[in-house]
mmCIF file of C-alpha atoms and ligand atoms in Angstrom:
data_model
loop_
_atom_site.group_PDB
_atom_site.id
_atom_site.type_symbol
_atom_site.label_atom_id
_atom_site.label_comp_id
_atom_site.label_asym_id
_atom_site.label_seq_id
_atom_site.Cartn_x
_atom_site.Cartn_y
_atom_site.Cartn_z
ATOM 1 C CA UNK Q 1 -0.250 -5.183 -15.898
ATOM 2 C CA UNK Q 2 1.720 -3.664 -12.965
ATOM 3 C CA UNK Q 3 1.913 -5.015 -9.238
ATOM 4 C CA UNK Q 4 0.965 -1.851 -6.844
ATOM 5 C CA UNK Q 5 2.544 -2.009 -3.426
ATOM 6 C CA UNK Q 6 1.862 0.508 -1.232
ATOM 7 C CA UNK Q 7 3.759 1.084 2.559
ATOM 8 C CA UNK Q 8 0.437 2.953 4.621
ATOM 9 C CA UNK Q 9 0.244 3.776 7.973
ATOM 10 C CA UNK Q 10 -1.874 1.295 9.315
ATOM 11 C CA UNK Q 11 -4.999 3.288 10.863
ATOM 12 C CA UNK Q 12 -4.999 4.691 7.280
ATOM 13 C CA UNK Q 13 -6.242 1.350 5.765
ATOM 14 C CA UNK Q 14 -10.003 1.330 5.952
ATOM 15 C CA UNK Q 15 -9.485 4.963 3.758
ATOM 16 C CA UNK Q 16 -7.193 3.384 1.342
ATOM 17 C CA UNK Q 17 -9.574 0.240 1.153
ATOM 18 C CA UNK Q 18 -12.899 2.584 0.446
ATOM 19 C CA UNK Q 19 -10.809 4.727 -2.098
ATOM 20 C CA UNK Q 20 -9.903 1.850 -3.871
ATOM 21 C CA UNK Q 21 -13.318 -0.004 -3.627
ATOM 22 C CA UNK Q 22 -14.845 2.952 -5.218
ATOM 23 C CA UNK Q 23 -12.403 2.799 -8.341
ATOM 24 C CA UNK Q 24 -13.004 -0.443 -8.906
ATOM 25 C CA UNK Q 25 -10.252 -2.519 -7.613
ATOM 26 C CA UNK Q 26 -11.188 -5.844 -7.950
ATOM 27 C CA UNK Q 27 -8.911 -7.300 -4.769
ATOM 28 C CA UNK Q 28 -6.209 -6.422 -2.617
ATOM 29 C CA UNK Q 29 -3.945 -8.053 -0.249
ATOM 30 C CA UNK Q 30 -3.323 -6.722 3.003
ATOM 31 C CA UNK Q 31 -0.120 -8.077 5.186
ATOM 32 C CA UNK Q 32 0.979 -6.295 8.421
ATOM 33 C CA UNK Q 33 4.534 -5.568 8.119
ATOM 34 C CA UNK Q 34 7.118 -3.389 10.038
ATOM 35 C CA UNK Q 35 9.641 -0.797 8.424
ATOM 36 C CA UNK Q 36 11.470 2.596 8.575
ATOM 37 C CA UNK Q 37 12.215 4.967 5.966
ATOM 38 C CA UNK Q 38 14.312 8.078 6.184
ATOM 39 C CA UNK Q 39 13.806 8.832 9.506
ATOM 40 C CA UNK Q 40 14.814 5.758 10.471
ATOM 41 C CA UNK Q 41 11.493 5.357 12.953
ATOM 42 C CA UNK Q 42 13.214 7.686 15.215
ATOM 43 C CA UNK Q 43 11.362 10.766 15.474
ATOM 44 C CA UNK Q 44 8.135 9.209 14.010
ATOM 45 C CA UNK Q 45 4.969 8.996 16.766
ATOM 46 C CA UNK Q 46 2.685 6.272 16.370
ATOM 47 C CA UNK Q 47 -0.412 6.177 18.219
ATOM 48 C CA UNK Q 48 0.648 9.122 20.282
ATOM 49 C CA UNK Q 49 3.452 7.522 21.629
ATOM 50 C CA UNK Q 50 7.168 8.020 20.306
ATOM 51 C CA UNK Q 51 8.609 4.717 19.053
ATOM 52 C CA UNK Q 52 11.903 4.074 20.397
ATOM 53 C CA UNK Q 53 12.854 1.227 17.996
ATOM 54 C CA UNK Q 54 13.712 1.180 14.471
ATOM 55 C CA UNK Q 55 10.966 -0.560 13.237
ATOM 56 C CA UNK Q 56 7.573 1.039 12.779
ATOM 57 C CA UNK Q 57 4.290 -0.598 12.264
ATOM 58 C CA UNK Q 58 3.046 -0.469 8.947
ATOM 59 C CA UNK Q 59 0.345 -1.854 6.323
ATOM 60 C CA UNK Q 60 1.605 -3.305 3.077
ATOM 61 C CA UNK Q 61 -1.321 -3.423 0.626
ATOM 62 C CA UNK Q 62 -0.880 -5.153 -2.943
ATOM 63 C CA UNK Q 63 -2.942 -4.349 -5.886
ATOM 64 C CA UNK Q 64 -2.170 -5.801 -9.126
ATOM 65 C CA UNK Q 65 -4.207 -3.833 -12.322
ATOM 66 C CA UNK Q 66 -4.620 -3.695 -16.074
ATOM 67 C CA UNK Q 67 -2.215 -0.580 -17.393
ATOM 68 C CA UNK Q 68 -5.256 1.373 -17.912
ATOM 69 C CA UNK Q 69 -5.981 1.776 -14.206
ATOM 70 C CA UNK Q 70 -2.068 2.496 -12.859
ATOM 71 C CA UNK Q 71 -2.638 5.979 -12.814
ATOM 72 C CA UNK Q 72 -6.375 6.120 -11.489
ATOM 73 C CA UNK Q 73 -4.925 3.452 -8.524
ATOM 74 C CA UNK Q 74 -2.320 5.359 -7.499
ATOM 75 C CA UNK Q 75 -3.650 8.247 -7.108
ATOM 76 C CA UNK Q 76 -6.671 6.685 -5.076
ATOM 77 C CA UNK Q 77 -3.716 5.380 -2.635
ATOM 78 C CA UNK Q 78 -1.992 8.770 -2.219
ATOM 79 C CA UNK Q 79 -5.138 10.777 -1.502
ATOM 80 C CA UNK Q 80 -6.236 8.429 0.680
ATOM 81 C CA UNK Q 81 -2.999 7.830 2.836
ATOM 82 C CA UNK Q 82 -1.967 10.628 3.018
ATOM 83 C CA UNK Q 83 -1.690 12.959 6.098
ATOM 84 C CA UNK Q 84 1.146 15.630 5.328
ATOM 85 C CA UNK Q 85 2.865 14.008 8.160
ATOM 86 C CA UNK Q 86 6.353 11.956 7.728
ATOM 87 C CA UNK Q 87 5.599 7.915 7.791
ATOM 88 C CA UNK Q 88 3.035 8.261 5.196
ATOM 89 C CA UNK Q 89 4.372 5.581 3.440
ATOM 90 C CA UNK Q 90 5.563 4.794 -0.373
ATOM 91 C CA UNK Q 91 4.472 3.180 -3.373
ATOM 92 C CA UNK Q 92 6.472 0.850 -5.238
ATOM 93 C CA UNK Q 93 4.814 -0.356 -8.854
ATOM 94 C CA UNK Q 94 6.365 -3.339 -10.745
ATOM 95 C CA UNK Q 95 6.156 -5.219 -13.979
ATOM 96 C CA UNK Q 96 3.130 -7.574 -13.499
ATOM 97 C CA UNK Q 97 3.966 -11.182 -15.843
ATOM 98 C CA UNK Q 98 1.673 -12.850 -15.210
ATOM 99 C CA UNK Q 99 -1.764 -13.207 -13.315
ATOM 100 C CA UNK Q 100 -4.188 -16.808 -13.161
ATOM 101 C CA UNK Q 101 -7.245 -16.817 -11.858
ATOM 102 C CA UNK Q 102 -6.909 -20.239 -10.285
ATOM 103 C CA UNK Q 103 -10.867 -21.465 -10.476
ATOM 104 C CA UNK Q 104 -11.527 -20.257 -14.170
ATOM 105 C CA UNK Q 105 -8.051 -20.853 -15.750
ATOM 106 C CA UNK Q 106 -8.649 -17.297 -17.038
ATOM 107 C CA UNK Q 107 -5.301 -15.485 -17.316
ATOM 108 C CA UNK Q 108 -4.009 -11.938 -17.983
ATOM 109 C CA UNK Q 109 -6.151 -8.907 -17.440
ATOM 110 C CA UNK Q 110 -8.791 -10.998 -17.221
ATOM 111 C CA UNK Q 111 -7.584 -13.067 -14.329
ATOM 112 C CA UNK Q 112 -7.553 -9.618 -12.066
HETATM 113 N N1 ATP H 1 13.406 2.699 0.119
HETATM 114 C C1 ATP H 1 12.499 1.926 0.731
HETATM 115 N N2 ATP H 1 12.487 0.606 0.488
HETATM 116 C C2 ATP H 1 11.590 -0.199 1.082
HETATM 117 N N3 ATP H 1 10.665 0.224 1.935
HETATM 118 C C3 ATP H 1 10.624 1.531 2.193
HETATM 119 C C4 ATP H 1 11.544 2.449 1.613
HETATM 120 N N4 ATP H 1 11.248 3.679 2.062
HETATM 121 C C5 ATP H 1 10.196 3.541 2.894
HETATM 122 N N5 ATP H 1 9.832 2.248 2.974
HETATM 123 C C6 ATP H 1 8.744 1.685 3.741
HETATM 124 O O1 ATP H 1 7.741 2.673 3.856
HETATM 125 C C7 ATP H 1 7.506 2.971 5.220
HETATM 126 C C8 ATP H 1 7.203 4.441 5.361
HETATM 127 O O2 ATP H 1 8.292 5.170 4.861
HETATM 128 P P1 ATP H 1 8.294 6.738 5.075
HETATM 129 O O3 ATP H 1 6.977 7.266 4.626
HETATM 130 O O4 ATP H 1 8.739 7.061 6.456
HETATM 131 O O5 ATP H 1 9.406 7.157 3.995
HETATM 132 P P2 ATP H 1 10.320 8.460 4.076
HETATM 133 O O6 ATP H 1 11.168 8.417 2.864
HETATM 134 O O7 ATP H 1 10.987 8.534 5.402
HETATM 135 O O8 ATP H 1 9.277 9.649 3.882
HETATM 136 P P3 ATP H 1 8.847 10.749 4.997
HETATM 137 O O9 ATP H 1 9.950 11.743 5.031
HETATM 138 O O10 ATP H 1 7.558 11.297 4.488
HETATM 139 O O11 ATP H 1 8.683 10.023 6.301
HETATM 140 C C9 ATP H 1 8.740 2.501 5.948
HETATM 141 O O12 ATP H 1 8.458 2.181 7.300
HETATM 142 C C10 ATP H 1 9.132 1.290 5.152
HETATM 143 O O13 ATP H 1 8.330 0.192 5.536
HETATM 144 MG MG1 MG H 2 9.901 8.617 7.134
#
């Protein structure tokens, strides 16, 4: 299992969350976050307007998913985020333990 966490922009969500909804994905968590990547927020507009502070608004979505869906899930995310434009975000994918599915006891890759 892998843990998918993707860095959007955030008036890409609804996209991401239809791309993913029609793969499949059983959940996802969504968390507001702030960030800045190479650009270091400088030169980045958001909403029209040109941030003058480091820290950019962001979306940070995360998907966990059985192996055999990694490659199907990620490429859902960067169709679906993507504009061509800098800020488009990144997508980090991690070893995934362990999941429990807290009302059934069911674990594993049947937990997701
Ligand atoms: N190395 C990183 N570690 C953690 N978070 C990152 C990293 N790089 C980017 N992020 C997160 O992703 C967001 C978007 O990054 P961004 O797409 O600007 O990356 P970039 O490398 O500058 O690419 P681009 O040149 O396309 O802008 C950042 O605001 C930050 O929240
Ligand atoms: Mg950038």
């Amino acid at each position: 299992m892998k843990l998918i966490t993707a860095i959007i922009k955030p008036f890409k969500l609804d996209d991401v969350r239809e791309a993913l909804s029609d793969i499949g994905v059983q959940g996802i968590t969504v968390t507001e976050v702030k960030g800045f990547g190479r650009q270091k927020g400088h030169t980045e507009l958001y909403r029209g307007a040109e941030y003058v502070v480091d820290f950019l608004p962001k979306v940070k979505l995360e998907v966990a998913v059985a192996d055999g869906s990694v490659e199907q899930t990620l490429e859902a995310i960067s169709k679906s985020a993507n504009t061509g434009k800098i800020g488009d975000g990144k997508i980090f994918v991690s070893a995934l333990e362990q999941v429990i599915r807290i009302r059934t006891g069911e674990t594993g890759e049947e937990a997701i």
